[in-house]
mmCIF file of C-alpha atoms in Angstrom:
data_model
loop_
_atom_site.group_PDB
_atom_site.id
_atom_site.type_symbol
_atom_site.label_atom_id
_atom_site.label_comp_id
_atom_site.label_asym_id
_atom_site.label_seq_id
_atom_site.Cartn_x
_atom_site.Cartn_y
_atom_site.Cartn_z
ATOM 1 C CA UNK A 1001 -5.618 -111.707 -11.187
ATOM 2 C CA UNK A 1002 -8.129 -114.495 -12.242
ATOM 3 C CA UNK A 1003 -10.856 -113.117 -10.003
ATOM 4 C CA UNK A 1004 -10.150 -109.356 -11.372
ATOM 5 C CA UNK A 1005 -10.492 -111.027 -14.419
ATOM 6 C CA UNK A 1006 -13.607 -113.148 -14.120
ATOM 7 C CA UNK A 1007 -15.008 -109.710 -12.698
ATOM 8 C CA UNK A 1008 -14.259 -108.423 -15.854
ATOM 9 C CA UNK A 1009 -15.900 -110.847 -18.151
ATOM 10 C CA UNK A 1010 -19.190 -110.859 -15.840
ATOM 11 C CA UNK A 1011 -19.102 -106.956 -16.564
ATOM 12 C CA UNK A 1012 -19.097 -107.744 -20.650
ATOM 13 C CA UNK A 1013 -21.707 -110.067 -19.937
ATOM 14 C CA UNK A 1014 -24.214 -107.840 -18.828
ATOM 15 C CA UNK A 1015 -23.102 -104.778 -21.082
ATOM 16 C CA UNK A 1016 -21.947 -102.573 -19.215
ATOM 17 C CA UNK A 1017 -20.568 -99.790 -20.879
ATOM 18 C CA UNK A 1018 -19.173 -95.995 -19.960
ATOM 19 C CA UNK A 1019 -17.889 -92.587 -22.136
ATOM 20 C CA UNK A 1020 -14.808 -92.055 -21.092
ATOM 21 C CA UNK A 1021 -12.216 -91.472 -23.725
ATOM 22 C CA UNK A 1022 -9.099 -92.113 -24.185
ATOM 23 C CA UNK A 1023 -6.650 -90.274 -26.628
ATOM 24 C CA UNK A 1024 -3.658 -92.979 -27.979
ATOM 25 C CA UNK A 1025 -0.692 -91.717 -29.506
ATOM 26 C CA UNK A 1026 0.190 -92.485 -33.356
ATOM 27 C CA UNK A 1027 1.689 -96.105 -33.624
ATOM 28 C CA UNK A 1028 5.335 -95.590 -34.619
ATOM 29 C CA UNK A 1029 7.642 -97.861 -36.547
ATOM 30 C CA UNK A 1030 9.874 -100.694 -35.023
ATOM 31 C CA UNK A 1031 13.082 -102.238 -35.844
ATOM 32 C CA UNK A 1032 12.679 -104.428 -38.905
ATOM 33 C CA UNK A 1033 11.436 -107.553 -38.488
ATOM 34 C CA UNK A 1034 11.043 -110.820 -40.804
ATOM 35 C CA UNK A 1035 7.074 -111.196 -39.176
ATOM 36 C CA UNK A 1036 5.632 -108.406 -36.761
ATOM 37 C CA UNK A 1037 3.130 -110.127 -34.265
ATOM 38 C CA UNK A 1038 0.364 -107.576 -33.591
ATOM 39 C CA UNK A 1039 -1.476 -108.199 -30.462
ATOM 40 C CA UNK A 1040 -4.762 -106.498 -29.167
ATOM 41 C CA UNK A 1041 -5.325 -108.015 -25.662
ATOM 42 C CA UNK A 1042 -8.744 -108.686 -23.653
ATOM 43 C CA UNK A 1043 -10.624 -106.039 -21.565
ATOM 44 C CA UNK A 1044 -8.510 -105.206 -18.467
ATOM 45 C CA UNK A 1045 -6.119 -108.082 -19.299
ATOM 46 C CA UNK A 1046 -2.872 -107.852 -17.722
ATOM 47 C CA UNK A 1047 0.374 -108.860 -19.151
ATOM 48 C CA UNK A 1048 2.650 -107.476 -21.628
ATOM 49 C CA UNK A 1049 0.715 -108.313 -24.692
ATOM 50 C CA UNK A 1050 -1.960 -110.131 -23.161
ATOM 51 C CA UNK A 1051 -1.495 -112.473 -20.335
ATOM 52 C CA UNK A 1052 -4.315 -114.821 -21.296
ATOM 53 C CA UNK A 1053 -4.083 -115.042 -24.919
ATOM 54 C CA UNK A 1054 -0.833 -112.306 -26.577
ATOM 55 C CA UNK A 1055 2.219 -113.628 -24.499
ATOM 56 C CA UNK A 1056 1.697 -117.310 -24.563
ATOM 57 C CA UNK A 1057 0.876 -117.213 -28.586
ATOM 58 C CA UNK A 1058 4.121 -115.001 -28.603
ATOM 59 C CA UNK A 1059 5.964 -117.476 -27.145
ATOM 60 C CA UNK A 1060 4.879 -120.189 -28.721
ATOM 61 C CA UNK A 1061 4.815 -118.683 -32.197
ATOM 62 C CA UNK A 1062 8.959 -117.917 -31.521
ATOM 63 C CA UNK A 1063 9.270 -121.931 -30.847
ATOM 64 C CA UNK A 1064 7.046 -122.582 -34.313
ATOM 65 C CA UNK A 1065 8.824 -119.917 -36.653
ATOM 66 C CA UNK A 1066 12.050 -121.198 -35.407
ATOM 67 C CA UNK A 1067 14.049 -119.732 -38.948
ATOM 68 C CA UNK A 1068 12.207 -116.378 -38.847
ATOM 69 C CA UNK A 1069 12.823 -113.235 -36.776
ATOM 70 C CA UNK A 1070 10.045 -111.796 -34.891
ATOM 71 C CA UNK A 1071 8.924 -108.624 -33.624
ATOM 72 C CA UNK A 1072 5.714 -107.829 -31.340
ATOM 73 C CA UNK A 1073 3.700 -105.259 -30.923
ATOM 74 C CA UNK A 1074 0.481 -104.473 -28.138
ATOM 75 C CA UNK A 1075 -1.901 -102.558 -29.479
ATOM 76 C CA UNK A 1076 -2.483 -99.327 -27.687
ATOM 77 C CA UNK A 1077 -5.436 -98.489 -26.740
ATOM 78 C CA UNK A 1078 -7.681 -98.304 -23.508
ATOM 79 C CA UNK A 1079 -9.274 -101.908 -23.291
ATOM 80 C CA UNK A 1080 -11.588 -100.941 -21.319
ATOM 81 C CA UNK A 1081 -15.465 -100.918 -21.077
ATOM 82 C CA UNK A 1082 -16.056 -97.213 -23.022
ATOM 83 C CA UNK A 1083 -17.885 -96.739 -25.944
ATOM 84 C CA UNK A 1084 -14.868 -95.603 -27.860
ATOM 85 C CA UNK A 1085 -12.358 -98.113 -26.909
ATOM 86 C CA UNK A 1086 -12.980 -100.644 -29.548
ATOM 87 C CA UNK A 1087 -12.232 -98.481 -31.930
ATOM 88 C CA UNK A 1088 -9.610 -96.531 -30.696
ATOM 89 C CA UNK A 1089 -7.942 -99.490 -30.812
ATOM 90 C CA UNK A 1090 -9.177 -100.378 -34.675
ATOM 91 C CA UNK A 1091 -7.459 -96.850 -35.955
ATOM 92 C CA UNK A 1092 -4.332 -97.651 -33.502
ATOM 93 C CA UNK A 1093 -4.080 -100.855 -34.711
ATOM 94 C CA UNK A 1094 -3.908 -99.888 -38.691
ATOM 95 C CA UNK A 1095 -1.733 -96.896 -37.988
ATOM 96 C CA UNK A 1096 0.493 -99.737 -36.569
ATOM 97 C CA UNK A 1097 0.528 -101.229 -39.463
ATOM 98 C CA UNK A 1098 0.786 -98.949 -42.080
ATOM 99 C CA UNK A 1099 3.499 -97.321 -40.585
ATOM 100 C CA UNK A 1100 5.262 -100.804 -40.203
ATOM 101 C CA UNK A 1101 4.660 -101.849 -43.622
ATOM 102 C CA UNK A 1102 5.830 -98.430 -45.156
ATOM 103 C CA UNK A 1103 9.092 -98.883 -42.870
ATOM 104 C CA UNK A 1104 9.766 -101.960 -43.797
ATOM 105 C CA UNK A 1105 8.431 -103.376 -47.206
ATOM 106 C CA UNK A 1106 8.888 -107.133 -46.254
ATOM 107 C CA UNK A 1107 8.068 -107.405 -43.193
ATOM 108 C CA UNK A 1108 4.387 -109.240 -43.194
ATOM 109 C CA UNK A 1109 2.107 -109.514 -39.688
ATOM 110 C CA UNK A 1110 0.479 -112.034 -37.752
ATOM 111 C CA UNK A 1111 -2.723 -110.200 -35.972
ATOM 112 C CA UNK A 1112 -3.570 -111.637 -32.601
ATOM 113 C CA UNK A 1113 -6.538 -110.369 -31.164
ATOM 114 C CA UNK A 1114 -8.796 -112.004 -27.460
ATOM 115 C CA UNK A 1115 -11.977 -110.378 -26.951
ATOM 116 C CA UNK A 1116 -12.646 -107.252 -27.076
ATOM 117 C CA UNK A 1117 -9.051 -107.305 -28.835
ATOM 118 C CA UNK A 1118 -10.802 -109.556 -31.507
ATOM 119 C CA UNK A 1119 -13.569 -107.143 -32.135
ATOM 120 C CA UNK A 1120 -10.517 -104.824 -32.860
ATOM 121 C CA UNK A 1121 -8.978 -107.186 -35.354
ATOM 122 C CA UNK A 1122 -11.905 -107.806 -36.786
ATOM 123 C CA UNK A 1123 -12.694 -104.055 -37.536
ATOM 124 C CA UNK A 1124 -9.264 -103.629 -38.920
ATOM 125 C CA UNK A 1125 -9.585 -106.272 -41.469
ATOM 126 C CA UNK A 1126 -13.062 -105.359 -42.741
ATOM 127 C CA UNK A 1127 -15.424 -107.317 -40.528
ATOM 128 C CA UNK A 1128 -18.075 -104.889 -38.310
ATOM 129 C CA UNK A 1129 -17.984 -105.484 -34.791
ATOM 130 C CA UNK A 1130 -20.556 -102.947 -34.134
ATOM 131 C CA UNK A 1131 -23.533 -104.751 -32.122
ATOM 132 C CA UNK A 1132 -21.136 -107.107 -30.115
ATOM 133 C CA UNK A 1133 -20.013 -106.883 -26.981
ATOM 134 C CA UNK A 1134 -17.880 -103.980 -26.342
ATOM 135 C CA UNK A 1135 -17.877 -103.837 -30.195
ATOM 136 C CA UNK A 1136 -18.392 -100.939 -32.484
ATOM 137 C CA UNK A 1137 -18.401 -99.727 -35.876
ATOM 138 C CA UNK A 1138 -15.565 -99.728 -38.308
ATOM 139 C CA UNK A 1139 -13.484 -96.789 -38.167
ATOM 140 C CA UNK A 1140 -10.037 -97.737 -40.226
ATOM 141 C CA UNK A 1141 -9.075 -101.170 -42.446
ATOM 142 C CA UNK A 1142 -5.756 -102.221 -43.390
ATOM 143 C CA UNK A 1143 -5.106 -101.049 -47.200
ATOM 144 C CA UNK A 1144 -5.823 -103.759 -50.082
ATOM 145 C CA UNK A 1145 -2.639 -103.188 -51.266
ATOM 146 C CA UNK A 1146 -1.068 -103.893 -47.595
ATOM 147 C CA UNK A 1147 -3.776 -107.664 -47.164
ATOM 148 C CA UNK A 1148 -1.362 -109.922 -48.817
ATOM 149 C CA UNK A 1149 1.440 -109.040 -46.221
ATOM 150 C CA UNK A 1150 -0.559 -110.432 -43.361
ATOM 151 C CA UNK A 1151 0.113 -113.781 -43.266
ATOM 152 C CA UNK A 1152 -2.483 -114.894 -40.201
ATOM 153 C CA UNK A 1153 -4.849 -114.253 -38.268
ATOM 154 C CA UNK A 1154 -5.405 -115.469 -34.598
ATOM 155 C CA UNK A 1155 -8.735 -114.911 -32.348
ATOM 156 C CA UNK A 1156 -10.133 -115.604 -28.948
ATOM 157 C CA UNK A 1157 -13.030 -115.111 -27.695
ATOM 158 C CA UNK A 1158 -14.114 -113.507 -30.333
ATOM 159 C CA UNK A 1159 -18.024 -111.449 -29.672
ATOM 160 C CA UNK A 1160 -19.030 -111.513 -33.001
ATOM 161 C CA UNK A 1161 -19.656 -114.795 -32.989
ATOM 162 C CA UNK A 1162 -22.317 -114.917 -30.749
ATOM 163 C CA UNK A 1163 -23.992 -112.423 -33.107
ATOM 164 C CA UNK A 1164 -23.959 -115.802 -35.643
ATOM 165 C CA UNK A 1165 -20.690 -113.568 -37.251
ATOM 166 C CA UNK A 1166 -17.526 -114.782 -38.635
ATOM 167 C CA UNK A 1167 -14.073 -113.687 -40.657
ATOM 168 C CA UNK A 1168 -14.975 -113.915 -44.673
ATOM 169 C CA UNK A 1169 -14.061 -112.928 -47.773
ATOM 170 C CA UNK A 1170 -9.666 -111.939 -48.345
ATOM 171 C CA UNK A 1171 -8.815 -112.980 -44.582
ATOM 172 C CA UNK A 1172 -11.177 -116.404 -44.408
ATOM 173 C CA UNK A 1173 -8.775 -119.272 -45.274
ATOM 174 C CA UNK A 1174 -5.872 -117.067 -43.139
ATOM 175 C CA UNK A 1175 -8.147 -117.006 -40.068
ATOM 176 C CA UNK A 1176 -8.459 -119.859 -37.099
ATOM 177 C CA UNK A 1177 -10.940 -118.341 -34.510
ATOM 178 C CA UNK A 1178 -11.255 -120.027 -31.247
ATOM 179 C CA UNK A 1179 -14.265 -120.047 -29.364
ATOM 180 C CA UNK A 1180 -14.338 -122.336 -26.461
ATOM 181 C CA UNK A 1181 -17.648 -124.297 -25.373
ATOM 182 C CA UNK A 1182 -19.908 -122.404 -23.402
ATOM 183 C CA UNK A 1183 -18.213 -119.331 -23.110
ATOM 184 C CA UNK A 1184 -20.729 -116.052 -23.107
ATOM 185 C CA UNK A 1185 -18.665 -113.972 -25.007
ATOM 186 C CA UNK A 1186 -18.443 -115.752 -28.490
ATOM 187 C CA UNK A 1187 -21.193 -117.821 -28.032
ATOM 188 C CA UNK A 1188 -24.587 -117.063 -27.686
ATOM 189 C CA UNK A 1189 -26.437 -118.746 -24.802
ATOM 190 C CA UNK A 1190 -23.298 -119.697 -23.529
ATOM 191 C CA UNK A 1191 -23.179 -119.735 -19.399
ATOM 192 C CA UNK A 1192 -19.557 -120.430 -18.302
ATOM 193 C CA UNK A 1193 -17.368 -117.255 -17.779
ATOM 194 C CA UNK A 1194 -14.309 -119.123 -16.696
ATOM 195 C CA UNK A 1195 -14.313 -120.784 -20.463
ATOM 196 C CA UNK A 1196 -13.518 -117.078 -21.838
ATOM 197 C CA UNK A 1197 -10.390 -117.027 -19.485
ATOM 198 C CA UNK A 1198 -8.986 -120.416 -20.849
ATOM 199 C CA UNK A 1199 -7.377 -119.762 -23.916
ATOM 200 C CA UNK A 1200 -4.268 -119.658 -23.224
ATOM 201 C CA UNK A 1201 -4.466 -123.761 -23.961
ATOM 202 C CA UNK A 1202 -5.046 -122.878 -27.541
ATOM 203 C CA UNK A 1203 -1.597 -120.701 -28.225
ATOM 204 C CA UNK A 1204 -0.021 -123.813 -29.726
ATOM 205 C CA UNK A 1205 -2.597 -124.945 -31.659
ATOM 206 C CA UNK A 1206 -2.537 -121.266 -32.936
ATOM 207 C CA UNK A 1207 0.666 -120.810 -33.929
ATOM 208 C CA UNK A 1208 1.156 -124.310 -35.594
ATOM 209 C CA UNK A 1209 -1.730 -122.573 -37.881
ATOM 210 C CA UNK A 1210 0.324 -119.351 -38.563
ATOM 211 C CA UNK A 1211 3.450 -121.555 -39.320
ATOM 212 C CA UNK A 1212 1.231 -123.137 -42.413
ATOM 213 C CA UNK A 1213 0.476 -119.470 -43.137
ATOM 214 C CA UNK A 1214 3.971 -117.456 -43.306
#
């Protein structure tokens, strides 16, 4: 798995990029849940929501948010190095949610997102990812009405840093966005691929965030 994935990293490095498209289906609404954790996992990652960066801050957000009830949720969409994928997953991800929120009107959500999964995160909350790697333009944003029911949000690895981007405005002071030294993807001029595949180190440090946050 990690050399499949450090294959896949090298790719983003160098831009690669293909057409293929992929048609998701509408996001549909879950059991009710006191926090849905929404999770939009890396290019080609493995796992159920992400086996670098979604399961382990799953895990350890259950262990943080010990008198709340949880719920997750992987984003569906290809993850993959097409020009659409980004932001398939961008209009998946805010179907998700307004579907959720209309379903259940207390429920607020924790967005995860590593990578290109951040790029979709990003997009969904307001901030262009078009110009990063595997980024591209905004295509859906959560509602105003729906921004005070998400109570955090977690990235990894996120590309539009390296483009000297960041999370402002509504979403700033509920944002922690990891970048880890040297790695290509987030920052610019960085040289070591293996520090994009370390994050999972960070899942505690992120949900002992989202617990100040919910």
């Amino acid at each position: 798995m990690r050399i499949r994935l450090c294959l896949a990293a090298l790719s983003l490095i160098g831009g690669a990029a293909g057409v293929a498209t992929v048609s998701t289906p509408a996001a549909s609404a879950a059991t009710c849940s006191d926090i849905d954790v929404v999770a939009a996992r890396g290019t080609f990652e493995p796992g159920t929501l992400g086996a670098i960066v979604g399961d382990p801050v799953y895990s350890a957000l259950q262990k943080k948010l010990t008198g709340k009830n949880l719920s997750n949720y992987k984003v569906n969409y290809p993850a993959d190095l097409s020009l659409t994928s980004a932001a398939q997953g961008n209009a998946e991800l805010v179907d998700h949610v307004d579907s959720q929120a209309a379903a259940c009107p207390n429920q607020r959500f924790v967005l995860v997102g590593y990578s290109q999964g951040a790029n979709v995160v990003d997009n969904s909350i307001g901030i262009s990812s078009d110009g990063a790697v595997v980024g591209s333009p905004i295509v859906a944003t959560i509602p105003a009405a729906l921004e005070p029911r998400v109570a955090a949000v977690l990235l990894f690895g996120n590309p539009i840093r390296a483009l000297g981007k960041s999370v402002t405005g509504t979403y700033q002071s509920r944002t922690i966005d990891f970048c880890a030294k040297g790695d290509p993807i987030c920052e610019n001029g960085g040289t070591d691929v293996l520090a994009h595949l370390g994050y999972t180190s960070d899942a505690d440090a992120a949900a002992a965030f989202a617990a100040t946050k919910v």
